[in-house]
Amino acid sequence: GENVEQHPSTLSVQEGDSAVIKCTYSDSASNYFPWYKQELGKGPQLIIDIRSNVGEKKDQRIAVTLNKTAKHFSLHITETQPEDSAVYFCAASYGQNFVFGPGTRLSVLP
Amino acid sequence: GAVVSQHPSRVICKSGTSVKIECRSLDFQATTMFWYRQFPKKSLMLMATSNEGSKATYEQGVEKDKFLINHASLTLSTLTVTSAHPEDSSFYICSAKGGPSSTDTQYFGPGTRLTVL
């Protein structure tokens, strides 16, 4: 089956710096990779996604890159703000389901 | 667009009682809905997948008689925790697939915090 790893598990950055979170997946059949942001006590919110026929996608301060050959994808957040502090989950499609990474707790220090 | 609601947001019940959690897609028809359970500081654990009008598919290790799932319409799925015990206390989150921009994307509800005394 699909296995998704995510690193780092925790990340602290200064406000204004960039943050990068990396994920790897095992099943070459996966073709859709969303990223979710989860704040404490709330459900995950989709922040960006990418399909396997695209190498990079950007939405304002957030970008995702995908290396299909190496089976890894990354989330890049630039000009971080305190409100970016949350837990971020990557996921890879597996049939009609998703397999989620273990999450990264991002802290943006003012 | 693509809003998913869950009700209730919090519920406290006594051991042995049953609790029903509703998940609704408010502005789109959800072909598939998913139920997850999340333990503190952990990732999302898929419990079951349900398609409208058919029986849910449960993940290995999830008791189908304990966690009853009904997906009676394209906008509503319910999870009933039967004969709840303290070990069932958790954060339950639903998601729905079939939003306006993508048939692949899952949109999550806000979650339900269940506490069994």
JSON list of C-alpha atoms in Angstrom, two decimals:
[
{"chain": "A", "resi": 1, "resn": "GLY", "atom": "CA", "xyz": [0.00, 0.00, 0.00]},
{"chain": "A", "resi": 2, "resn": "GLU", "atom": "CA", "xyz": [0.88, 3.68, 0.05]},
{"chain": "A", "resi": 3, "resn": "ASN", "atom": "CA", "xyz": [3.19, 5.08, 2.73]},
{"chain": "A", "resi": 4, "resn": "VAL", "atom": "CA", "xyz": [3.72, 8.81, 3.23]},
{"chain": "A", "resi": 5, "resn": "GLU", "atom": "CA", "xyz": [6.58, 10.21, 5.29]},
{"chain": "A", "resi": 6, "resn": "GLN", "atom": "CA", "xyz": [6.85, 13.85, 6.32]},
{"chain": "A", "resi": 7, "resn": "HIS", "atom": "CA", "xyz": [9.74, 15.90, 7.69]},
{"chain": "A", "resi": 8, "resn": "PRO", "atom": "CA", "xyz": [10.39, 17.70, 9.88]},
{"chain": "A", "resi": 9, "resn": "SER", "atom": "CA", "xyz": [7.92, 16.84, 12.63]},
{"chain": "A", "resi": 10, "resn": "THR", "atom": "CA", "xyz": [8.37, 20.29, 14.17]},
{"chain": "A", "resi": 11, "resn": "LEU", "atom": "CA", "xyz": [9.66, 23.49, 12.62]},
{"chain": "A", "resi": 12, "resn": "SER", "atom": "CA", "xyz": [10.24, 26.89, 14.16]},
{"chain": "A", "resi": 13, "resn": "VAL", "atom": "CA", "xyz": [11.01, 29.92, 12.02]},
{"chain": "A", "resi": 14, "resn": "GLN", "atom": "CA", "xyz": [11.25, 33.63, 12.59]},
{"chain": "A", "resi": 15, "resn": "GLU", "atom": "CA", "xyz": [8.48, 35.77, 11.20]},
{"chain": "A", "resi": 16, "resn": "GLY", "atom": "CA", "xyz": [9.32, 36.75, 7.65]},
{"chain": "A", "resi": 17, "resn": "ASP", "atom": "CA", "xyz": [11.52, 33.73, 6.99]},
{"chain": "A", "resi": 18, "resn": "SER", "atom": "CA", "xyz": [10.59, 30.83, 4.71]},
{"chain": "A", "resi": 19, "resn": "ALA", "atom": "CA", "xyz": [9.44, 27.39, 5.80]},
{"chain": "A", "resi": 20, "resn": "VAL", "atom": "CA", "xyz": [9.81, 24.17, 3.85]},
{"chain": "A", "resi": 21, "resn": "ILE", "atom": "CA", "xyz": [8.12, 20.86, 4.63]},
{"chain": "A", "resi": 22, "resn": "LYS", "atom": "CA", "xyz": [8.98, 17.73, 2.69]},
{"chain": "A", "resi": 23, "resn": "CYS", "atom": "CA", "xyz": [7.01, 14.55, 2.02]},
{"chain": "A", "resi": 24, "resn": "THR", "atom": "CA", "xyz": [7.82, 11.30, 0.28]},
{"chain": "A", "resi": 25, "resn": "TYR", "atom": "CA", "xyz": [5.42, 8.66, -0.97]},
{"chain": "A", "resi": 26, "resn": "SER", "atom": "CA", "xyz": [5.87, 5.07, -2.03]},
{"chain": "A", "resi": 27, "resn": "ASP", "atom": "CA", "xyz": [3.14, 4.25, -4.57]},
{"chain": "A", "resi": 28, "resn": "SER", "atom": "CA", "xyz": [3.96, 5.45, -8.08]},
{"chain": "A", "resi": 29, "resn": "ALA", "atom": "CA", "xyz": [0.24, 5.24, -8.93]},
{"chain": "A", "resi": 30, "resn": "SER", "atom": "CA", "xyz": [-0.52, 8.20, -6.64]},
{"chain": "A", "resi": 31, "resn": "ASN", "atom": "CA", "xyz": [-1.40, 11.19, -8.82]},
{"chain": "A", "resi": 32, "resn": "TYR", "atom": "CA", "xyz": [-2.86, 13.82, -6.53]},
{"chain": "A", "resi": 33, "resn": "PHE", "atom": "CA", "xyz": [-1.12, 15.51, -3.60]},
{"chain": "A", "resi": 34, "resn": "PRO", "atom": "CA", "xyz": [-2.97, 17.97, -1.36]},
{"chain": "A", "resi": 35, "resn": "TRP", "atom": "CA", "xyz": [-1.65, 19.92, 1.61]},
{"chain": "A", "resi": 36, "resn": "TYR", "atom": "CA", "xyz": [-3.80, 20.73, 4.60]},
{"chain": "A", "resi": 37, "resn": "LYS", "atom": "CA", "xyz": [-3.41, 23.19, 7.46]},
{"chain": "A", "resi": 38, "resn": "GLN", "atom": "CA", "xyz": [-4.98, 22.28, 10.80]},
{"chain": "A", "resi": 39, "resn": "GLU", "atom": "CA", "xyz": [-5.34, 24.74, 13.63]},
{"chain": "A", "resi": 40, "resn": "LEU", "atom": "CA", "xyz": [-5.92, 23.56, 17.17]},
{"chain": "A", "resi": 41, "resn": "GLY", "atom": "CA", "xyz": [-9.37, 22.08, 17.68]},
{"chain": "A", "resi": 42, "resn": "LYS", "atom": "CA", "xyz": [-10.39, 22.55, 14.04]},
{"chain": "A", "resi": 43, "resn": "GLY", "atom": "CA", "xyz": [-10.69, 20.42, 10.95]},
{"chain": "A", "resi": 44, "resn": "PRO", "atom": "CA", "xyz": [-7.97, 20.42, 8.27]},
{"chain": "A", "resi": 45, "resn": "GLN", "atom": "CA", "xyz": [-8.22, 23.13, 5.63]},
{"chain": "A", "resi": 46, "resn": "LEU", "atom": "CA", "xyz": [-6.98, 22.58, 2.09]},
{"chain": "A", "resi": 47, "resn": "ILE", "atom": "CA", "xyz": [-4.30, 25.15, 1.30]},
{"chain": "A", "resi": 48, "resn": "ILE", "atom": "CA", "xyz": [-2.86, 23.93, -1.99]},
{"chain": "A", "resi": 49, "resn": "ASP", "atom": "CA", "xyz": [-2.76, 20.81, -4.11]},
{"chain": "A", "resi": 50, "resn": "ILE", "atom": "CA", "xyz": [-0.84, 19.48, -7.09]},
{"chain": "A", "resi": 51, "resn": "ARG", "atom": "CA", "xyz": [-1.39, 16.77, -9.65]},
{"chain": "A", "resi": 52, "resn": "SER", "atom": "CA", "xyz": [1.24, 14.43, -11.02]},
{"chain": "A", "resi": 53, "resn": "ASN", "atom": "CA", "xyz": [1.30, 16.09, -14.45]},
{"chain": "A", "resi": 54, "resn": "VAL", "atom": "CA", "xyz": [2.54, 19.35, -12.92]},
{"chain": "A", "resi": 55, "resn": "GLY", "atom": "CA", "xyz": [5.92, 20.05, -11.33]},
{"chain": "A", "resi": 56, "resn": "GLU", "atom": "CA", "xyz": [5.13, 23.21, -9.42]},
{"chain": "A", "resi": 57, "resn": "LYS", "atom": "CA", "xyz": [2.15, 25.25, -8.33]},
{"chain": "A", "resi": 58, "resn": "LYS", "atom": "CA", "xyz": [2.06, 28.58, -6.55]},
{"chain": "A", "resi": 59, "resn": "ASP", "atom": "CA", "xyz": [-0.64, 30.53, -4.73]},
{"chain": "A", "resi": 60, "resn": "GLN", "atom": "CA", "xyz": [0.59, 33.81, -3.27]},
{"chain": "A", "resi": 61, "resn": "ARG", "atom": "CA", "xyz": [2.99, 32.92, -0.42]},
{"chain": "A", "resi": 62, "resn": "ILE", "atom": "CA", "xyz": [2.46, 29.19, -0.76]},
{"chain": "A", "resi": 63, "resn": "ALA", "atom": "CA", "xyz": [4.01, 26.89, -3.35]},
{"chain": "A", "resi": 64, "resn": "VAL", "atom": "CA", "xyz": [4.22, 23.16, -3.82]},
{"chain": "A", "resi": 65, "resn": "THR", "atom": "CA", "xyz": [6.79, 21.27, -5.88]},
{"chain": "A", "resi": 66, "resn": "LEU", "atom": "CA", "xyz": [6.56, 17.68, -7.04]},
{"chain": "A", "resi": 67, "resn": "ASN", "atom": "CA", "xyz": [9.32, 15.35, -8.19]},
{"chain": "A", "resi": 68, "resn": "LYS", "atom": "CA", "xyz": [7.46, 12.36, -9.54]},
{"chain": "A", "resi": 69, "resn": "THR", "atom": "CA", "xyz": [10.60, 10.40, -10.35]},
{"chain": "A", "resi": 70, "resn": "ALA", "atom": "CA", "xyz": [11.93, 10.69, -6.82]},
{"chain": "A", "resi": 71, "resn": "LYS", "atom": "CA", "xyz": [8.44, 10.41, -5.33]},
{"chain": "A", "resi": 72, "resn": "HIS", "atom": "CA", "xyz": [8.68, 13.48, -3.18]},
{"chain": "A", "resi": 73, "resn": "PHE", "atom": "CA", "xyz": [6.82, 16.76, -2.89]},
{"chain": "A", "resi": 74, "resn": "SER", "atom": "CA", "xyz": [7.38, 19.84, -0.80]},
{"chain": "A", "resi": 75, "resn": "LEU", "atom": "CA", "xyz": [5.44, 22.75, 0.65]},
{"chain": "A", "resi": 76, "resn": "HIS", "atom": "CA", "xyz": [7.10, 26.16, 0.62]},
{"chain": "A", "resi": 77, "resn": "ILE", "atom": "CA", "xyz": [5.76, 29.08, 2.63]},
{"chain": "A", "resi": 78, "resn": "THR", "atom": "CA", "xyz": [7.47, 32.42, 2.12]},
{"chain": "A", "resi": 79, "resn": "GLU", "atom": "CA", "xyz": [7.30, 35.54, 4.29]},
{"chain": "A", "resi": 80, "resn": "THR", "atom": "CA", "xyz": [5.86, 33.55, 7.16]},
{"chain": "A", "resi": 81, "resn": "GLN", "atom": "CA", "xyz": [3.43, 35.22, 9.56]},
{"chain": "A", "resi": 82, "resn": "PRO", "atom": "CA", "xyz": [2.34, 34.24, 13.08]},
{"chain": "A", "resi": 83, "resn": "GLU", "atom": "CA", "xyz": [-1.02, 33.11, 11.69]},
{"chain": "A", "resi": 84, "resn": "ASP", "atom": "CA", "xyz": [0.80, 30.48, 9.64]},
{"chain": "A", "resi": 85, "resn": "SER", "atom": "CA", "xyz": [1.48, 28.64, 12.91]},
{"chain": "A", "resi": 86, "resn": "ALA", "atom": "CA", "xyz": [-0.42, 25.34, 12.73]},
{"chain": "A", "resi": 87, "resn": "VAL", "atom": "CA", "xyz": [0.01, 21.67, 11.95]},
{"chain": "A", "resi": 88, "resn": "TYR", "atom": "CA", "xyz": [0.47, 20.92, 8.26]},
{"chain": "A", "resi": 89, "resn": "PHE", "atom": "CA", "xyz": [-0.36, 17.55, 6.70]},
{"chain": "A", "resi": 90, "resn": "CYS", "atom": "CA", "xyz": [0.63, 16.31, 3.29]},
{"chain": "A", "resi": 91, "resn": "ALA", "atom": "CA", "xyz": [-1.33, 13.54, 1.62]},
{"chain": "A", "resi": 92, "resn": "ALA", "atom": "CA", "xyz": [-1.09, 11.28, -1.41]},
{"chain": "A", "resi": 93, "resn": "SER", "atom": "CA", "xyz": [-4.02, 9.81, -3.27]},
{"chain": "A", "resi": 94, "resn": "TYR", "atom": "CA", "xyz": [-4.49, 6.07, -2.94]},
{"chain": "A", "resi": 95, "resn": "GLY", "atom": "CA", "xyz": [-7.48, 4.81, -4.86]},
{"chain": "A", "resi": 96, "resn": "GLN", "atom": "CA", "xyz": [-10.36, 7.02, -3.81]},
{"chain": "A", "resi": 97, "resn": "ASN", "atom": "CA", "xyz": [-8.73, 7.66, -0.44]},
{"chain": "A", "resi": 98, "resn": "PHE", "atom": "CA", "xyz": [-5.81, 9.69, 0.84]},
{"chain": "A", "resi": 99, "resn": "VAL", "atom": "CA", "xyz": [-2.87, 8.55, 2.88]},
{"chain": "A", "resi": 100, "resn": "PHE", "atom": "CA", "xyz": [-1.73, 11.33, 5.19]},
{"chain": "A", "resi": 101, "resn": "GLY", "atom": "CA", "xyz": [1.71, 12.12, 6.47]},
{"chain": "A", "resi": 102, "resn": "PRO", "atom": "CA", "xyz": [2.23, 12.32, 10.24]},
{"chain": "A", "resi": 103, "resn": "GLY", "atom": "CA", "xyz": [2.14, 16.14, 10.23]},
{"chain": "A", "resi": 104, "resn": "THR", "atom": "CA", "xyz": [4.52, 19.04, 10.84]},
{"chain": "A", "resi": 105, "resn": "ARG", "atom": "CA", "xyz": [3.96, 21.47, 13.67]},
{"chain": "A", "resi": 106, "resn": "LEU", "atom": "CA", "xyz": [5.04, 24.89, 12.37]},
{"chain": "A", "resi": 107, "resn": "SER", "atom": "CA", "xyz": [5.68, 27.71, 14.83]},
{"chain": "A", "resi": 108, "resn": "VAL", "atom": "CA", "xyz": [6.30, 31.20, 13.48]},
{"chain": "A", "resi": 109, "resn": "LEU", "atom": "CA", "xyz": [8.02, 33.28, 16.12]},
{"chain": "A", "resi": 110, "resn": "PRO", "atom": "CA", "xyz": [7.31, 37.02, 16.13]},
{"chain": "B", "resi": 1, "resn": "GLY", "atom": "CA", "xyz": [-17.71, 27.07, -2.06]},
{"chain": "B", "resi": 2, "resn": "ALA", "atom": "CA", "xyz": [-16.96, 23.53, -0.80]},
{"chain": "B", "resi": 3, "resn": "VAL", "atom": "CA", "xyz": [-18.11, 23.95, 2.78]},
{"chain": "B", "resi": 4, "resn": "VAL", "atom": "CA", "xyz": [-18.61, 20.95, 5.04]},
{"chain": "B", "resi": 5, "resn": "SER", "atom": "CA", "xyz": [-20.35, 21.23, 8.38]},
{"chain": "B", "resi": 6, "resn": "GLN", "atom": "CA", "xyz": [-20.43, 18.86, 11.33]},
{"chain": "B", "resi": 7, "resn": "HIS", "atom": "CA", "xyz": [-22.84, 18.70, 14.23]},
{"chain": "B", "resi": 8, "resn": "PRO", "atom": "CA", "xyz": [-22.40, 18.69, 17.13]},
{"chain": "B", "resi": 9, "resn": "SER", "atom": "CA", "xyz": [-18.99, 20.30, 17.56]},
{"chain": "B", "resi": 10, "resn": "ARG", "atom": "CA", "xyz": [-18.69, 18.88, 21.07]},
{"chain": "B", "resi": 11, "resn": "VAL", "atom": "CA", "xyz": [-20.57, 16.13, 22.88]},
{"chain": "B", "resi": 12, "resn": "ILE", "atom": "CA", "xyz": [-20.20, 14.59, 26.30]},
{"chain": "B", "resi": 13, "resn": "CYS", "atom": "CA", "xyz": [-22.04, 11.37, 27.01]},
{"chain": "B", "resi": 14, "resn": "LYS", "atom": "CA", "xyz": [-22.22, 8.63, 29.58]},
{"chain": "B", "resi": 15, "resn": "SER", "atom": "CA", "xyz": [-20.65, 5.25, 29.02]},
{"chain": "B", "resi": 16, "resn": "GLY", "atom": "CA", "xyz": [-23.06, 2.85, 27.31]},
{"chain": "B", "resi": 17, "resn": "THR", "atom": "CA", "xyz": [-25.05, 5.48, 25.42]},
{"chain": "B", "resi": 18, "resn": "SER", "atom": "CA", "xyz": [-25.02, 6.12, 21.68]},
{"chain": "B", "resi": 19, "resn": "VAL", "atom": "CA", "xyz": [-24.00, 9.33, 19.96]},
{"chain": "B", "resi": 20, "resn": "LYS", "atom": "CA", "xyz": [-24.83, 10.46, 16.43]},
{"chain": "B", "resi": 21, "resn": "ILE", "atom": "CA", "xyz": [-22.61, 12.88, 14.51]},
{"chain": "B", "resi": 22, "resn": "GLU", "atom": "CA", "xyz": [-23.86, 14.53, 11.32]},
{"chain": "B", "resi": 23, "resn": "CYS", "atom": "CA", "xyz": [-21.73, 15.62, 8.40]},
{"chain": "B", "resi": 24, "resn": "ARG", "atom": "CA", "xyz": [-23.19, 17.83, 5.68]},
{"chain": "B", "resi": 25, "resn": "SER", "atom": "CA", "xyz": [-21.81, 19.22, 2.45]},
{"chain": "B", "resi": 26, "resn": "LEU", "atom": "CA", "xyz": [-23.48, 22.62, 2.30]},
{"chain": "B", "resi": 27, "resn": "ASP", "atom": "CA", "xyz": [-22.89, 23.79, -1.24]},
{"chain": "B", "resi": 28, "resn": "PHE", "atom": "CA", "xyz": [-22.02, 20.74, -3.28]},
{"chain": "B", "resi": 29, "resn": "GLN", "atom": "CA", "xyz": [-23.10, 17.17, -3.74]},
{"chain": "B", "resi": 30, "resn": "ALA", "atom": "CA", "xyz": [-20.68, 14.77, -2.15]},
{"chain": "B", "resi": 31, "resn": "THR", "atom": "CA", "xyz": [-20.28, 11.56, -4.08]},
{"chain": "B", "resi": 32, "resn": "THR", "atom": "CA", "xyz": [-18.13, 10.13, -1.33]},
{"chain": "B", "resi": 33, "resn": "MET", "atom": "CA", "xyz": [-17.76, 10.95, 2.34]},
{"chain": "B", "resi": 34, "resn": "PHE", "atom": "CA", "xyz": [-15.05, 9.84, 4.71]},
{"chain": "B", "resi": 35, "resn": "TRP", "atom": "CA", "xyz": [-14.89, 9.53, 8.48]},
{"chain": "B", "resi": 36, "resn": "TYR", "atom": "CA", "xyz": [-11.62, 9.99, 10.32]},
{"chain": "B", "resi": 37, "resn": "ARG", "atom": "CA", "xyz": [-10.54, 9.75, 13.91]},
{"chain": "B", "resi": 38, "resn": "GLN", "atom": "CA", "xyz": [-7.71, 11.83, 15.27]},
{"chain": "B", "resi": 39, "resn": "PHE", "atom": "CA", "xyz": [-5.85, 11.30, 18.53]},
{"chain": "B", "resi": 40, "resn": "PRO", "atom": "CA", "xyz": [-4.03, 14.21, 20.20]},
{"chain": "B", "resi": 41, "resn": "LYS", "atom": "CA", "xyz": [-0.96, 15.31, 18.26]},
{"chain": "B", "resi": 42, "resn": "LYS", "atom": "CA", "xyz": [-1.46, 12.54, 15.72]},
{"chain": "B", "resi": 43, "resn": "SER", "atom": "CA", "xyz": [-2.38, 12.32, 12.09]},
{"chain": "B", "resi": 44, "resn": "LEU", "atom": "CA", "xyz": [-5.79, 11.49, 10.67]},
{"chain": "B", "resi": 45, "resn": "MET", "atom": "CA", "xyz": [-6.82, 7.85, 10.82]},
{"chain": "B", "resi": 46, "resn": "LEU", "atom": "CA", "xyz": [-9.36, 6.81, 8.19]},
{"chain": "B", "resi": 47, "resn": "MET", "atom": "CA", "xyz": [-12.22, 4.85, 9.72]},
{"chain": "B", "resi": 48, "resn": "ALA", "atom": "CA", "xyz": [-14.53, 4.33, 6.77]},
{"chain": "B", "resi": 49, "resn": "THR", "atom": "CA", "xyz": [-15.51, 5.48, 3.31]},
{"chain": "B", "resi": 50, "resn": "SER", "atom": "CA", "xyz": [-19.13, 5.86, 2.31]},
{"chain": "B", "resi": 51, "resn": "ASN", "atom": "CA", "xyz": [-20.77, 6.37, -1.04]},
{"chain": "B", "resi": 52, "resn": "GLU", "atom": "CA", "xyz": [-24.31, 7.67, -1.23]},
{"chain": "B", "resi": 53, "resn": "GLY", "atom": "CA", "xyz": [-26.85, 4.88, -1.16]},
{"chain": "B", "resi": 54, "resn": "SER", "atom": "CA", "xyz": [-24.44, 2.05, -0.48]},
{"chain": "B", "resi": 55, "resn": "LYS", "atom": "CA", "xyz": [-22.86, 0.43, 2.54]},
{"chain": "B", "resi": 56, "resn": "ALA", "atom": "CA", "xyz": [-19.76, 1.98, 4.01]},
{"chain": "B", "resi": 57, "resn": "THR", "atom": "CA", "xyz": [-16.36, 0.40, 3.54]},
{"chain": "B", "resi": 58, "resn": "TYR", "atom": "CA", "xyz": [-14.57, 0.13, 6.86]},
{"chain": "B", "resi": 59, "resn": "GLU", "atom": "CA", "xyz": [-10.83, 0.13, 7.39]},
{"chain": "B", "resi": 60, "resn": "GLN", "atom": "CA", "xyz": [-9.18, -2.83, 9.00]},
{"chain": "B", "resi": 61, "resn": "GLY", "atom": "CA", "xyz": [-9.63, -2.83, 12.75]},
{"chain": "B", "resi": 62, "resn": "VAL", "atom": "CA", "xyz": [-12.68, -0.55, 12.78]},
{"chain": "B", "resi": 63, "resn": "GLU", "atom": "CA", "xyz": [-15.76, -2.26, 14.21]},
{"chain": "B", "resi": 64, "resn": "LYS", "atom": "CA", "xyz": [-18.65, -1.71, 11.82]},
{"chain": "B", "resi": 65, "resn": "ASP", "atom": "CA", "xyz": [-21.22, -2.63, 14.47]},
{"chain": "B", "resi": 66, "resn": "LYS", "atom": "CA", "xyz": [-19.82, -0.04, 16.83]},
{"chain": "B", "resi": 67, "resn": "PHE", "atom": "CA", "xyz": [-19.37, 2.79, 14.35]},
{"chain": "B", "resi": 68, "resn": "LEU", "atom": "CA", "xyz": [-22.51, 2.85, 12.23]},
{"chain": "B", "resi": 69, "resn": "ILE", "atom": "CA", "xyz": [-22.31, 4.97, 9.10]},
{"chain": "B", "resi": 70, "resn": "ASN", "atom": "CA", "xyz": [-25.25, 6.05, 7.01]},
{"chain": "B", "resi": 71, "resn": "HIS", "atom": "CA", "xyz": [-24.95, 8.05, 3.80]},
{"chain": "B", "resi": 72, "resn": "ALA", "atom": "CA", "xyz": [-28.58, 8.51, 2.84]},
{"chain": "B", "resi": 73, "resn": "SER", "atom": "CA", "xyz": [-28.20, 11.51, 0.54]},
{"chain": "B", "resi": 74, "resn": "LEU", "atom": "CA", "xyz": [-25.56, 13.31, -1.49]},
{"chain": "B", "resi": 75, "resn": "THR", "atom": "CA", "xyz": [-25.25, 15.96, 1.21]},
{"chain": "B", "resi": 76, "resn": "LEU", "atom": "CA", "xyz": [-25.54, 14.05, 4.47]},
{"chain": "B", "resi": 77, "resn": "SER", "atom": "CA", "xyz": [-23.62, 11.28, 6.19]},
{"chain": "B", "resi": 78, "resn": "THR", "atom": "CA", "xyz": [-23.98, 10.26, 9.83]},
{"chain": "B", "resi": 79, "resn": "LEU", "atom": "CA", "xyz": [-21.67, 8.40, 12.18]},
{"chain": "B", "resi": 80, "resn": "THR", "atom": "CA", "xyz": [-23.26, 6.76, 15.21]},
{"chain": "B", "resi": 81, "resn": "VAL", "atom": "CA", "xyz": [-20.98, 5.57, 17.99]},
{"chain": "B", "resi": 82, "resn": "THR", "atom": "CA", "xyz": [-22.97, 2.83, 19.68]},
{"chain": "B", "resi": 83, "resn": "SER", "atom": "CA", "xyz": [-22.55, 1.82, 23.32]},
{"chain": "B", "resi": 84, "resn": "ALA", "atom": "CA", "xyz": [-19.79, 4.37, 23.74]},
{"chain": "B", "resi": 85, "resn": "HIS", "atom": "CA", "xyz": [-16.94, 3.75, 26.17]},
{"chain": "B", "resi": 86, "resn": "PRO", "atom": "CA", "xyz": [-14.23, 6.09, 27.46]},
{"chain": "B", "resi": 87, "resn": "GLU", "atom": "CA", "xyz": [-11.75, 4.69, 24.93]},
{"chain": "B", "resi": 88, "resn": "ASP", "atom": "CA", "xyz": [-14.02, 6.02, 22.16]},
{"chain": "B", "resi": 89, "resn": "SER", "atom": "CA", "xyz": [-13.29, 9.57, 23.32]},
{"chain": "B", "resi": 90, "resn": "SER", "atom": "CA", "xyz": [-11.59, 11.29, 20.42]},
{"chain": "B", "resi": 91, "resn": "PHE", "atom": "CA", "xyz": [-11.82, 13.96, 17.73]},
{"chain": "B", "resi": 92, "resn": "TYR", "atom": "CA", "xyz": [-13.96, 12.71, 14.84]},
{"chain": "B", "resi": 93, "resn": "ILE", "atom": "CA", "xyz": [-13.69, 14.49, 11.50]},
{"chain": "B", "resi": 94, "resn": "CYS", "atom": "CA", "xyz": [-15.62, 13.92, 8.31]},
{"chain": "B", "resi": 95, "resn": "SER", "atom": "CA", "xyz": [-14.68, 14.93, 4.80]},
{"chain": "B", "resi": 96, "resn": "ALA", "atom": "CA", "xyz": [-16.56, 15.09, 1.55]},
{"chain": "B", "resi": 97, "resn": "LYS", "atom": "CA", "xyz": [-15.41, 14.63, -1.99]},
{"chain": "B", "resi": 98, "resn": "GLY", "atom": "CA", "xyz": [-16.96, 16.04, -5.12]},
{"chain": "B", "resi": 99, "resn": "GLY", "atom": "CA", "xyz": [-16.58, 19.77, -4.69]},
{"chain": "B", "resi": 100, "resn": "PRO", "atom": "CA", "xyz": [-16.96, 22.32, -7.48]},
{"chain": "B", "resi": 101, "resn": "SER", "atom": "CA", "xyz": [-13.31, 22.56, -8.46]},
{"chain": "B", "resi": 102, "resn": "SER", "atom": "CA", "xyz": [-12.18, 18.97, -8.24]},
{"chain": "B", "resi": 103, "resn": "THR", "atom": "CA", "xyz": [-13.53, 15.47, -7.88]},
{"chain": "B", "resi": 104, "resn": "ASP", "atom": "CA", "xyz": [-10.30, 14.42, -6.15]},
{"chain": "B", "resi": 105, "resn": "THR", "atom": "CA", "xyz": [-10.23, 16.91, -3.34]},
{"chain": "B", "resi": 106, "resn": "GLN", "atom": "CA", "xyz": [-11.53, 16.13, 0.13]},
{"chain": "B", "resi": 107, "resn": "TYR", "atom": "CA", "xyz": [-13.04, 19.02, 2.05]},
{"chain": "B", "resi": 108, "resn": "PHE", "atom": "CA", "xyz": [-13.08, 18.56, 5.80]},
{"chain": "B", "resi": 109, "resn": "GLY", "atom": "CA", "xyz": [-15.64, 19.44, 8.41]},
{"chain": "B", "resi": 110, "resn": "PRO", "atom": "CA", "xyz": [-14.66, 21.25, 11.61]},
{"chain": "B", "resi": 111, "resn": "GLY", "atom": "CA", "xyz": [-14.63, 18.07, 13.67]},
{"chain": "B", "resi": 112, "resn": "THR", "atom": "CA", "xyz": [-16.56, 16.74, 16.66]},
{"chain": "B", "resi": 113, "resn": "ARG", "atom": "CA", "xyz": [-14.93, 16.32, 20.04]},
{"chain": "B", "resi": 114, "resn": "LEU", "atom": "CA", "xyz": [-16.48, 13.28, 21.76]},
{"chain": "B", "resi": 115, "resn": "THR", "atom": "CA", "xyz": [-15.92, 12.73, 25.47]},
{"chain": "B", "resi": 116, "resn": "VAL", "atom": "CA", "xyz": [-17.31, 9.58, 27.04]},
{"chain": "B", "resi": 117, "resn": "LEU", "atom": "CA", "xyz": [-17.51, 9.62, 30.82]}
]
